[in-house]
Amino acid sequence: MTSSEDLRSRLHAIDHRGYPAYKDLKGQYDFGDYILSIDHVQGDPFAAPSRLSVHVNGRKAGFPAEYYDTYEKRITLQDHLTRLFGTQLARGSKKASGSGKSGLLAASRCGQEVLERTACRIGTGRKTGSSGAADTAAGSVILRFEAGFPARGRTIDSRELEKMLFDILPGCVLNSLYYRKINQSKLKSAIELCEDQQYIRQALPGLGLCAFIADGSVLPRESGISDRPMEGAVPFRSPDSLKVTLELPNRGPVSGMGIPKGITLFVGGGYHGKSTVLQALQNAVYNHIAGDGRELVIADESAWKLRSEDGRSISGVDISPFIRQLPGRKDTSHFSTEDASGSTSQAANLMESIESGSSLILIDEDTSATNFMIRDRLMQQVVSPEEEPIIPFIERVRSLYEDFGISSIIVAGSSGSYFHVADHIIQMKEYVPYDITEKAKKAAADFPVFSAAQGRFPEYSKKRCPRPYAALKKDDRLKLKALGTSELSLNHDIVELRYLEQLRDSEQTMGLAYLLKYMELSLMDGKRSMPELADLVKAQLDEKGLESLFPSQDVRSSLARPRRQEILACVNRYRKLNL
Ligand code: ADP
Ligand code: MG
């Protein structure tokens, strides 16, 4: 191993030379307390910054083994260290004068969710793969980040890089990656919160619930563009009839609203907080950090926000349970289009979410196609069923639950028809929920039921086994790009993701881009079904992490793990999907 002093003299030797001389720095350097690895050096000052990582061995890092002995706790510890390191780096790094990204030091920026990221990896010491090699020694820490190697014009300014690597970085590492140096009680609370969150998530099915919102939770966000909690918000309060008290391992008894499996309706006047509750639930598939306000809002992790998405592409989906026949006798049992309508997109979204294994569907009337949701009696009389290809969701929502065990939570402020099919009806009044099931059911009894029969969920074709898109070559130079959470591109083909509301982090988008490429090049074979593909990805990521998508020296620091639902949703929106 090269010593850090060797690195220092190499830096001195290349000062004022042409930028490519930086390339020789690639390698690992012993800084005593940690190893600094220069994994990839940028080609010029304007290119994507260089990739570095810090490696601390388990004994020196010293984190208690019980902080990473389950997947969830390990992810929480990794998240915590990434945040600490990021804060340190932001404090220490000053943008050096110089060209391009000179002097930049950047770690992964975490939002309100706790996600698995390539930015940090705590070794489990577990043996993985056929080689029998441990993924990394137990308790060891790898922290990946980016640095803009400084230049004046295209001339190396290695004095500046020396400052970054020798003056700024060591303090950042020391103050964030060593248990003895950090605020231990904050870390302890983060781990304990994770245990409580996991406890709730695992308890839900046994209690017959699909979601839980703790009393006192703060659901609304600061603004439409900020995910931080609103100040002075009305705290959540469960109606008595739905109140459950859970005995959490760390916090002890916590009460809140348990949303039972089945069909639950949220109604109420405009602006009374219906959509806010639904948004909290759709994000409750993730754990949130302490202080978020939603840290004890927990939903079934397969929950799927079902919405309309006109313009999306659809490849070979059987939407016949909802749309029988389209003008021109277009077949709907193997439906493909480059430009779906509101109702066909929502039908495809639902059939795909059944395929992905979701057991909870979340719907907001604000983002639904009306004709997908409902058809009123007057319309039924005037336009005969034979002329109307759409069987609205209201006719299928019960069989979805009875036949497949898929629950629905629906926000419907403008139509009372769903009163007939709902198990529970909750009214939001000035941001406070009230159980009005009895009252609403009684009122509904006086209104004629819509004519539709509530039979079994119809048969539909289940197996979709994509073949790889032949034009994609096994080539590492395939171009991948991510644009926030709204789109990605694979070799210039854009995949639109902006309506995947549960995709929360731009690093997840990057994760999707790499996974789409990986599935196309290595997994799709025309025989494996979509769920089988998702299972294979899950097994690999569980065992070896997102890192396994890269050769070992080439791991990007900016990927977060998306859910199974978003992985399949991304594949489904790839316009070159070969089905
Ligand atoms: P609805 O869907 O019923 O029309 P929204 O959920 O969109 O209503 O909420 C309307 C507004 O009220 C939003 O600006 C939201 O941020 C705010 N809001 C929601 N819940 C609360 C709360 N508990 N306390 C304070 N403001 C809230
Ligand atoms: Mg709304």
PDB file of N, CA and C and ligand atoms in Angstrom, residues 220 230 233-234 269-276 431, ligand 1:
ATOM      1  N   PRO A 220     -48.581  17.332   6.693  1.00  0.00           N
ATOM      2  CA  PRO A 220     -48.335  18.255   5.570  1.00  0.00           C
ATOM      3  C   PRO A 220     -46.882  18.683   5.506  1.00  0.00           C
ATOM      4  N   MET A 230     -44.358  20.831   7.759  1.00  0.00           N
ATOM      5  CA  MET A 230     -44.950  22.160   7.894  1.00  0.00           C
ATOM      6  C   MET A 230     -44.889  22.582   9.363  1.00  0.00           C
ATOM      7  N   ALA A 233     -48.524  22.933  11.940  1.00  0.00           N
ATOM      8  CA  ALA A 233     -49.588  22.118  11.351  1.00  0.00           C
ATOM      9  C   ALA A 233     -50.467  21.518  12.443  1.00  0.00           C
ATOM     10  N   VAL A 234     -51.684  21.135  12.056  1.00  0.00           N
ATOM     11  CA  VAL A 234     -52.568  20.439  12.989  1.00  0.00           C
ATOM     12  C   VAL A 234     -52.072  18.997  13.100  1.00  0.00           C
ATOM     13  N   GLY A 269     -64.658  17.999   2.578  1.00  0.00           N
ATOM     14  CA  GLY A 269     -64.658  19.180   1.740  1.00  0.00           C
ATOM     15  C   GLY A 269     -63.286  19.457   1.165  1.00  0.00           C
ATOM     16  N   GLY A 270     -63.262  20.266   0.117  1.00  0.00           N
ATOM     17  CA  GLY A 270     -62.004  20.639  -0.504  1.00  0.00           C
ATOM     18  C   GLY A 270     -61.116  21.353   0.506  1.00  0.00           C
ATOM     19  N   TYR A 271     -59.841  21.075   0.457  1.00  0.00           N
ATOM     20  CA  TYR A 271     -58.854  21.750   1.292  1.00  0.00           C
ATOM     21  C   TYR A 271     -58.907  21.324   2.755  1.00  0.00           C
ATOM     22  N   HIS A 272     -59.504  20.164   3.039  1.00  0.00           N
ATOM     23  CA  HIS A 272     -59.550  19.714   4.431  1.00  0.00           C
ATOM     24  C   HIS A 272     -58.478  18.669   4.756  1.00  0.00           C
ATOM     25  N   GLY A 273     -57.582  18.426   3.800  1.00  0.00           N
ATOM     26  CA  GLY A 273     -56.428  17.582   4.133  1.00  0.00           C
ATOM     27  C   GLY A 273     -56.497  16.142   3.647  1.00  0.00           C
ATOM     28  N   LYS A 274     -57.388  15.837   2.688  1.00  0.00           N
ATOM     29  CA  LYS A 274     -57.509  14.462   2.192  1.00  0.00           C
ATOM     30  C   LYS A 274     -56.259  14.017   1.434  1.00  0.00           C
ATOM     31  N   SER A 275     -55.878  14.827   0.461  1.00  0.00           N
ATOM     32  CA  SER A 275     -54.717  14.437  -0.350  1.00  0.00           C
ATOM     33  C   SER A 275     -53.454  14.362   0.500  1.00  0.00           C
ATOM     34  N   THR A 276     -53.385  15.211   1.510  1.00  0.00           N
ATOM     35  CA  THR A 276     -52.201  15.207   2.380  1.00  0.00           C
ATOM     36  C   THR A 276     -52.063  13.866   3.104  1.00  0.00           C
ATOM     37  N   TYR A 431     -58.566  19.009   8.802  1.00  0.00           N
ATOM     38  CA  TYR A 431     -57.352  18.188   8.966  1.00  0.00           C
ATOM     39  C   TYR A 431     -57.475  17.106  10.033  1.00  0.00           C
TER      40      TYR A 431
HETATM   41  P1  ADP B   1     -57.826  18.260  -0.014  1.00  0.00           P
HETATM   42  O1  ADP B   1     -57.173  17.138  -0.748  1.00  0.00           O
HETATM   43  O2  ADP B   1     -58.803  17.791   1.013  1.00  0.00           O
HETATM   44  O3  ADP B   1     -58.424  19.276  -0.920  1.00  0.00           O
HETATM   45  P2  ADP B   1     -55.134  18.947   0.813  1.00  0.00           P
HETATM   46  O4  ADP B   1     -54.688  17.687   1.445  1.00  0.00           O
HETATM   47  O5  ADP B   1     -54.628  19.245  -0.539  1.00  0.00           O
HETATM   48  O6  ADP B   1     -56.717  19.045   0.827  1.00  0.00           O
HETATM   49  O7  ADP B   1     -54.732  20.082   1.831  1.00  0.00           O
HETATM   50  C1  ADP B   1     -55.032  21.435   1.595  1.00  0.00           C
HETATM   51  C2  ADP B   1     -53.993  22.327   2.255  1.00  0.00           C
HETATM   52  O8  ADP B   1     -54.002  22.172   3.657  1.00  0.00           O
HETATM   53  C3  ADP B   1     -52.580  22.038   1.797  1.00  0.00           C
HETATM   54  O9  ADP B   1     -51.924  23.248   1.534  1.00  0.00           O
HETATM   55  C4  ADP B   1     -51.953  21.337   2.974  1.00  0.00           C
HETATM   56  O10 ADP B   1     -50.560  21.597   3.057  1.00  0.00           O
HETATM   57  C5  ADP B   1     -52.699  21.903   4.142  1.00  0.00           C
HETATM   58  N1  ADP B   1     -52.795  20.924   5.244  1.00  0.00           N
HETATM   59  C6  ADP B   1     -53.043  19.615   5.113  1.00  0.00           C
HETATM   60  N2  ADP B   1     -53.046  18.996   6.309  1.00  0.00           N
HETATM   61  C7  ADP B   1     -52.773  19.954   7.221  1.00  0.00           C
HETATM   62  C8  ADP B   1     -52.610  19.948   8.644  1.00  0.00           C
HETATM   63  N3  ADP B   1     -52.728  18.819   9.345  1.00  0.00           N
HETATM   64  N4  ADP B   1     -52.325  21.115   9.246  1.00  0.00           N
HETATM   65  C9  ADP B   1     -52.193  22.241   8.524  1.00  0.00           C
HETATM   66  N5  ADP B   1     -52.326  22.318   7.200  1.00  0.00           N
HETATM   67  C10 ADP B   1     -52.597  21.193   6.537  1.00  0.00           C
END
